[in-house]
Short mmCIF file of C-alpha atoms in Angstrom, two decimals:
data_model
loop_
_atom_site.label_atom_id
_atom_site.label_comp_id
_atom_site.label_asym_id
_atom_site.label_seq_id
_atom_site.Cartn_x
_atom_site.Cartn_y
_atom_site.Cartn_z
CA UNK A 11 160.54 83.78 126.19
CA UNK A 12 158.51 85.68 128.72
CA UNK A 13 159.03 88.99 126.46
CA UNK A 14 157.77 87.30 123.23
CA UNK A 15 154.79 85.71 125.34
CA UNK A 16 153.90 89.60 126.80
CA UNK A 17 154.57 90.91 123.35
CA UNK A 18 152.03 87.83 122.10
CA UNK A 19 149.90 89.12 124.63
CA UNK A 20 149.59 93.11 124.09
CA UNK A 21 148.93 92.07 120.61
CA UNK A 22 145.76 90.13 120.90
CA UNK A 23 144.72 92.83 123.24
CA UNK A 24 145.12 95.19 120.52
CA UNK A 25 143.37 93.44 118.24
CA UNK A 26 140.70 92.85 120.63
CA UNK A 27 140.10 96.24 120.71
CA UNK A 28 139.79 97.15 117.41
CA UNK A 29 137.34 94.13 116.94
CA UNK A 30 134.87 95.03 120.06
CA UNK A 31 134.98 98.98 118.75
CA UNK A 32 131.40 100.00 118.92
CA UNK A 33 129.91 100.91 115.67
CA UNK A 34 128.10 104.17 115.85
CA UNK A 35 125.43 105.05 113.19
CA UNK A 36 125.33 108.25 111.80
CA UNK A 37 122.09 110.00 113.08
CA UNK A 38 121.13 112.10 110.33
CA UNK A 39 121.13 109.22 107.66
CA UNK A 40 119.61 106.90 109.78
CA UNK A 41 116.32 107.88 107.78
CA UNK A 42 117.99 106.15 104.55
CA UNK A 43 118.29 102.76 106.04
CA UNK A 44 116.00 100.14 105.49
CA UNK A 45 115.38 98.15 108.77
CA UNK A 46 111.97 96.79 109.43
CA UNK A 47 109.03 96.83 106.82
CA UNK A 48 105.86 96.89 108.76
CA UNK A 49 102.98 94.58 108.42
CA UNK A 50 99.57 96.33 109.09
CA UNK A 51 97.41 95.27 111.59
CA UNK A 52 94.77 94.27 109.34
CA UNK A 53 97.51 91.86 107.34
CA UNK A 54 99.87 90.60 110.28
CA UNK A 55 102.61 88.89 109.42
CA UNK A 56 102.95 85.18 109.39
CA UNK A 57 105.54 82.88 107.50
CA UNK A 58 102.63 80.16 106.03
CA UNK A 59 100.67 83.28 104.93
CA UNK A 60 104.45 84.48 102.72
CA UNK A 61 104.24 80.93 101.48
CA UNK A 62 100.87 81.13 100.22
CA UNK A 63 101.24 84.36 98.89
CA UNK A 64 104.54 83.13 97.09
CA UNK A 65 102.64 80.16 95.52
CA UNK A 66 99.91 82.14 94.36
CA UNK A 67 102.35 84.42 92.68
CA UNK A 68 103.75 81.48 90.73
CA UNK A 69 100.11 80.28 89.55
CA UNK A 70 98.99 81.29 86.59
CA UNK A 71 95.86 79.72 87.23
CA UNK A 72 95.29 82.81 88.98
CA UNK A 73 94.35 84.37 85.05
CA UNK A 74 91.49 84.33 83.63
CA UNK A 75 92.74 82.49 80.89
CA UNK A 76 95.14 80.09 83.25
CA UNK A 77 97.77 81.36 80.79
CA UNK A 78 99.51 84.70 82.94
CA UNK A 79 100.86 84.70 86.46
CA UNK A 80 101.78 87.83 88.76
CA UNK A 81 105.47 86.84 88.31
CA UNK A 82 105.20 86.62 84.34
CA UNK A 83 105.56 90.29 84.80
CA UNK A 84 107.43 90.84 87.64
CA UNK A 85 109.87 88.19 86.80
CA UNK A 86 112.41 89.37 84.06
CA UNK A 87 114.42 86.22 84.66
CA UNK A 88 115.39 84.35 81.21
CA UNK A 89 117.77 82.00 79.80
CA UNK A 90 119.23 85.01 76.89
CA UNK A 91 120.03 87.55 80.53
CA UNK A 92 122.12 84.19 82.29
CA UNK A 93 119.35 84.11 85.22
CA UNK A 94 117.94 80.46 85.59
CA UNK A 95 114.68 80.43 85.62
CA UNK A 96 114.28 79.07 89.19
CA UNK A 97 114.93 82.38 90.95
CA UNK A 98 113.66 86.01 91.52
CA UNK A 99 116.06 88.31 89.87
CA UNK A 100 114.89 91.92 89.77
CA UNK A 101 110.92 92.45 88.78
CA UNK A 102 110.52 94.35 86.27
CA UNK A 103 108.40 96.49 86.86
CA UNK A 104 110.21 96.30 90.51
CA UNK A 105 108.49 95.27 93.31
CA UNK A 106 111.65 95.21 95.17
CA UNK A 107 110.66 97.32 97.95
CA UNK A 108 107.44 97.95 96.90
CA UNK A 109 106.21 97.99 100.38
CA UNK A 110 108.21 100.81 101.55
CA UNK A 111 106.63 103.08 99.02
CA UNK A 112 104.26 105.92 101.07
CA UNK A 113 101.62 105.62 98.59
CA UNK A 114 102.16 102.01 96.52
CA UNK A 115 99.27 103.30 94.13
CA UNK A 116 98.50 106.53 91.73
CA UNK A 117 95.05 106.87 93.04
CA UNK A 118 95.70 108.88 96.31
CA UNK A 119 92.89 106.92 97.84
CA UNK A 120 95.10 103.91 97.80
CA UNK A 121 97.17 103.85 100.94
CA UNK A 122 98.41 100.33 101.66
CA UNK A 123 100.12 97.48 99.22
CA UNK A 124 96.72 95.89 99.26
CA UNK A 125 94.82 98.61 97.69
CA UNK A 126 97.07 97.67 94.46
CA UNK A 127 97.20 93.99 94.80
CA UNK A 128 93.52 94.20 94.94
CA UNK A 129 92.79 96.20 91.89
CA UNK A 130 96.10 93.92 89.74
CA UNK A 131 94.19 91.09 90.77
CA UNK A 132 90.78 92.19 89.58
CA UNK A 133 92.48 93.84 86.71
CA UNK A 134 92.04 92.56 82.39
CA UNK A 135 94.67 89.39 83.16
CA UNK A 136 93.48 88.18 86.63
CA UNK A 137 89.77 87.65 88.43
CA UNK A 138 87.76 88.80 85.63
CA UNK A 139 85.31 86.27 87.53
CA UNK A 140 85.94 85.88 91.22
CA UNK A 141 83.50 83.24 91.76
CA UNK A 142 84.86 81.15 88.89
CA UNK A 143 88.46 81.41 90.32
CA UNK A 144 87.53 80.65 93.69
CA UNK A 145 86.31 77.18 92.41
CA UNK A 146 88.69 76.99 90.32
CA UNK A 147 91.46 77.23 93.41
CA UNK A 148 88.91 75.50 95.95
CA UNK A 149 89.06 72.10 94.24
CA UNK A 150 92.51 71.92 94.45
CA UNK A 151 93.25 70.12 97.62
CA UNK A 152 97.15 71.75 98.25
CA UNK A 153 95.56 74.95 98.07
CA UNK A 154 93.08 74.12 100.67
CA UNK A 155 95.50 72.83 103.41
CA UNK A 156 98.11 75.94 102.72
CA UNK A 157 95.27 78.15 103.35
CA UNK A 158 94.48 76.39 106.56
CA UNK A 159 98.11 76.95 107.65
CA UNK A 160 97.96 80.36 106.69
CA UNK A 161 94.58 81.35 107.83
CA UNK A 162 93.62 78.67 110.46
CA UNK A 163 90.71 77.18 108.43
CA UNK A 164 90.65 76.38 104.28
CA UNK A 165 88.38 78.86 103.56
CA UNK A 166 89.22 80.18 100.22
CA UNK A 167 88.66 83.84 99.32
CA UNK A 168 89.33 86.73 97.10
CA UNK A 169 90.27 88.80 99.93
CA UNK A 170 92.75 86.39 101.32
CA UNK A 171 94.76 85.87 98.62
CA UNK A 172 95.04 89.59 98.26
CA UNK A 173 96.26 89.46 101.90
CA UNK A 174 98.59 86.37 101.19
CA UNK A 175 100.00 88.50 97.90
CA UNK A 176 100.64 91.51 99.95
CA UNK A 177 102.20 89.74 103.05
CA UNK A 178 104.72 88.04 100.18
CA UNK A 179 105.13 90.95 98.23
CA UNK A 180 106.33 92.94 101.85
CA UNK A 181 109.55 90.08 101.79
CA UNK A 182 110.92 91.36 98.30
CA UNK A 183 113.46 93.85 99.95
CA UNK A 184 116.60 95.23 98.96
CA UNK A 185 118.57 95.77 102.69
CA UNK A 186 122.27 95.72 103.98
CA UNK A 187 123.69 97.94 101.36
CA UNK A 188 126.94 99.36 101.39
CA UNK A 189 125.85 102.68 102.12
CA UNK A 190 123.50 100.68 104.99
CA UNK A 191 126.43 99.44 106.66
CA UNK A 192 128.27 102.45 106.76
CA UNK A 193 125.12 104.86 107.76
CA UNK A 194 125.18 101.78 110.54
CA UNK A 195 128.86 102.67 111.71
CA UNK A 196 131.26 100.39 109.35
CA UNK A 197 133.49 103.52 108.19
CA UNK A 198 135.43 101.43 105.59
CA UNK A 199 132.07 100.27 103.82
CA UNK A 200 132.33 102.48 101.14
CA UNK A 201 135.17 103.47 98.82
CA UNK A 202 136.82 107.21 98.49
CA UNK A 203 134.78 107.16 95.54
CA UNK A 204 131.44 106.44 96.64
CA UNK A 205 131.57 108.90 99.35
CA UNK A 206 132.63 111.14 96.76
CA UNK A 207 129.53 109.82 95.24
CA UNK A 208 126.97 110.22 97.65
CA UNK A 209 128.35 113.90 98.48
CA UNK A 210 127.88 114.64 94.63
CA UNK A 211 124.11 112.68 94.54
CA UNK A 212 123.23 115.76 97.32
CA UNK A 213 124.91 118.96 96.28
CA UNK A 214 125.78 119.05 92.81
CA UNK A 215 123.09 116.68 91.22
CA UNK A 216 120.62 117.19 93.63
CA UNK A 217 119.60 113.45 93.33
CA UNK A 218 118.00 113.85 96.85
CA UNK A 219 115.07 116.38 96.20
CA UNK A 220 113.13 112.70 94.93
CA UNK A 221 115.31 110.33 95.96
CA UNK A 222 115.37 110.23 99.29
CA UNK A 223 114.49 108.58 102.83
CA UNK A 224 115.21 104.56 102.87
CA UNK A 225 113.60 103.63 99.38
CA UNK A 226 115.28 106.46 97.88
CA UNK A 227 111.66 107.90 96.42
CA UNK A 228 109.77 110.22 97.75
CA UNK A 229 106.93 108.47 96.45
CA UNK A 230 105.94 111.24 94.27
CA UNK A 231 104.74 111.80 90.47
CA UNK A 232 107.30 113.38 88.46
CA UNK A 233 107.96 114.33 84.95
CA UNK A 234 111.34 112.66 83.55
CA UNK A 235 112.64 114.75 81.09
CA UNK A 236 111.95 112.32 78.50
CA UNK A 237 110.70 113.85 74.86
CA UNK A 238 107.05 112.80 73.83
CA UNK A 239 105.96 111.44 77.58
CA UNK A 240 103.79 113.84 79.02
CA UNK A 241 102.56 111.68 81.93
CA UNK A 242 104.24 111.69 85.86
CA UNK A 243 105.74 108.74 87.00
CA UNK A 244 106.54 107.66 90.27
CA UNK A 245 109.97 108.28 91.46
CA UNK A 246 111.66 104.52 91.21
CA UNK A 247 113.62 103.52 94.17
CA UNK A 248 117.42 103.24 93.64
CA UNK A 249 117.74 100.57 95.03
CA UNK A 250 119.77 98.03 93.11
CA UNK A 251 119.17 100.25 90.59
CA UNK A 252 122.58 98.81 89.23
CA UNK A 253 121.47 95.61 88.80
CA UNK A 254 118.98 96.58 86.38
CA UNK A 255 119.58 95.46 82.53
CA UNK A 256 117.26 98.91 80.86
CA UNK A 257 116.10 101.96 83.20
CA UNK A 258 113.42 104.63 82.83
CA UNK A 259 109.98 103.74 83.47
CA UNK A 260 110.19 102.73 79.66
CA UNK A 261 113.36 101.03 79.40
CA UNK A 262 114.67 103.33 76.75
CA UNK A 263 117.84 103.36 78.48
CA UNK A 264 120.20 100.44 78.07
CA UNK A 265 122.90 102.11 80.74
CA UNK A 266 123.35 103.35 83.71
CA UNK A 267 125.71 105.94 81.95
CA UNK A 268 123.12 106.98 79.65
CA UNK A 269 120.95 107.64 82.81
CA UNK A 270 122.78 109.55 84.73
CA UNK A 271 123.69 111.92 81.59
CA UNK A 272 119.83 112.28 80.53
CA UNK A 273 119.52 113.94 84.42
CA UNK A 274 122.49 115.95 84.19
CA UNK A 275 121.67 117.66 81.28
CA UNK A 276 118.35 118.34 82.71
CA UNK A 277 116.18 115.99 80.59
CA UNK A 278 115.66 116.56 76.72
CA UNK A 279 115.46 120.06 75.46
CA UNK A 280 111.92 119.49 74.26
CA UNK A 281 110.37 117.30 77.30
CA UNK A 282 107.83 118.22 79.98
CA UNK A 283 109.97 119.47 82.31
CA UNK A 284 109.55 119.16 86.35
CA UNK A 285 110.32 121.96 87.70
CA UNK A 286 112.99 120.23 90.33
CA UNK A 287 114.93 118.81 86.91
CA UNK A 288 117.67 121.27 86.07
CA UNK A 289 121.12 120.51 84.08
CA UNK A 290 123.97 119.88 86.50
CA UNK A 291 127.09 121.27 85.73
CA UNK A 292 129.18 117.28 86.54
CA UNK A 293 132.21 116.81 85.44
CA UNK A 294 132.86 113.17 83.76
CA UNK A 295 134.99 111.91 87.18
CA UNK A 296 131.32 113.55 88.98
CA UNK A 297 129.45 111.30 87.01
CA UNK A 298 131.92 108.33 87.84
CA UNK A 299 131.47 108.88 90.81
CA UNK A 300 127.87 108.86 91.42
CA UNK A 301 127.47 105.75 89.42
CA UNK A 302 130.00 104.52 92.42
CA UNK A 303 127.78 105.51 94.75
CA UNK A 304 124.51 104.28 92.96
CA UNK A 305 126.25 100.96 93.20
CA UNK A 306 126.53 101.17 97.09
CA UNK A 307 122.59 100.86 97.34
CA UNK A 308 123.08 97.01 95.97
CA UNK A 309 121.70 94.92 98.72
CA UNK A 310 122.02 91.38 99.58
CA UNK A 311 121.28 89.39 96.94
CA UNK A 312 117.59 88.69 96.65
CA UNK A 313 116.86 84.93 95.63
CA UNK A 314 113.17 83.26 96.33
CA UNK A 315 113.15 79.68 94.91
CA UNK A 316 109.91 79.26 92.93
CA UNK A 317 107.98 76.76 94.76
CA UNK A 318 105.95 74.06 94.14
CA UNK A 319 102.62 75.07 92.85
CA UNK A 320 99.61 71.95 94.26
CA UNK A 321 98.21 70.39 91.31
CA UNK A 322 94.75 69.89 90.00
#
């Protein structure tokens, strides 16, 4: 009895020790995690100010027309792709992340997410007449007492409902990947294929000349090998990349597949070529592989309920 208790015993202790091992991150890829996305000082963080910003994105009252909302765009949620229409599912264009860009805007001027809320927001579809919107939100009484919360007094603005935008826009994140949780120390959080993967996405593809740091962009304007597209885009994140249901800036892509082979042939033959796209000699378990990896950047699941938008 004593033996079987003792052998009970050692056991446990065992096990206790391969629970309690320390993680240890990896240094060098430390860069490629995404951890804390940082509020300026001029926009501080507050959770009544996400709400508002949330509810704003929702309104479509925010249009000239009352007919558009931010989240008409950035929403590609719809009954024919099996998303109910009560949840964020990937924006399309993405602003998953969109705060972790180093320049969120073409116009190098442009430095913070507010610089291209502001000028969406004062674009064709939205504030073609600030001080008619303004009224327009200013007699509705909900929107009054969420700016209060937000703000500390109702006072209705242009320029705080940029900074209520922004402040939501800085939740949409993509974190606690895979490949986070193994850069993190949790050695079995990706599979033989995916480090195969990642080791293929830097030497043999070369992936990580744009794709790099934690949003996986450099944040640079690149040519994409596309035929008949002579303008730079920015380089997307990968982010949930996997997740998405077209790719390219254009969506002419309907695979991830198709993707990855358009890049490792180096673009089409007749495209604008960046000088940093060049074929890659991959072999079809290569490509496999990196598609692997590509899935490892899937974060947690990103799901913002709609909420309720104050009535008239």
């Amino acid at each position: 009895m004593k033996r079987i208790f003792f052998l009970i015993l050692f056991l446990v202790s065992i096990l206790g020790l391969i629970v309690c091992k320390e993680k240890k991150p990896i240094p060098e890829l430390e860069g490629f995690v995404v951890k804390n996305v940082i509020h300026p000082s001029n926009n501080p963080f507050n959770q009544e100010k996400v709400e508002l910003g949330k509810t704003l994105y929702f309104d479509s009252r925010l249009s000239f027309n009352q007919d558009v909302s931010c989240a008409s765009c950035h929403n590609t949620a719809s009954p024919s792709e099996g998303f109910p229409r009560t949840k964020i599912h990937n924006p399309a264009p993405s602003l998953t992340n969109v705060a972790l860009y180093k320049d969120v805007f073409k116009d190098p001027e442009a430095k913070e997410l507010e610089d291209l809320v502001k000028d969406k927001v004062h674009s064709k579809l939205l504030f073609q007449n600030e001080t008619k919107l303004i009224q327009r939100i200013s007699s509705i009484q909900g929107y009054k007492e969420l700016f209060e919360k937000a703000y500390g007094d109702p006072e209705i603005s242009g320029e705080r409902i940029v900074l209520a935008l922004s402040t939501f826009q800085r939740t949409i994140v993509s974190k606690n990947s895979s490949f986070d949780k193994f850069v993190m120390g949790e050695e079995t959080a990706l599979t033989p294929a995916q480090i195969r993967g990642w080791d293929v996405f830097q030497n043999k593809a070369k992936c990580i000349q744009c794709h790099q740091g934690p949003n996986f962009s450099d944040s640079e304007l690149h040519t994409t090998g596309l035929a008949g597209i002579k303008d730079k885009v920015r380089t997307p994140t990968l982010r949930d990349v996997t997740k998405k249901k077209t790719f390219m800036h254009n969506g002419i892509f309907g695979s991830i597949e198709d993707t990855v082979n358009h890049f490792a042939e180096g673009g089409h033959s007749k495209a604008v070529h960046d000088p940093m796209l060049r074929p890659a000699e991959l072999s079809d378990q290569d490509k496999k592989d990196l598609i692997e990896f590509l899935k490892a950047l899937e974060g947690e699941p990103i799901q913002l309920e709609i909420p309720s938008i104050p009535k008239a």
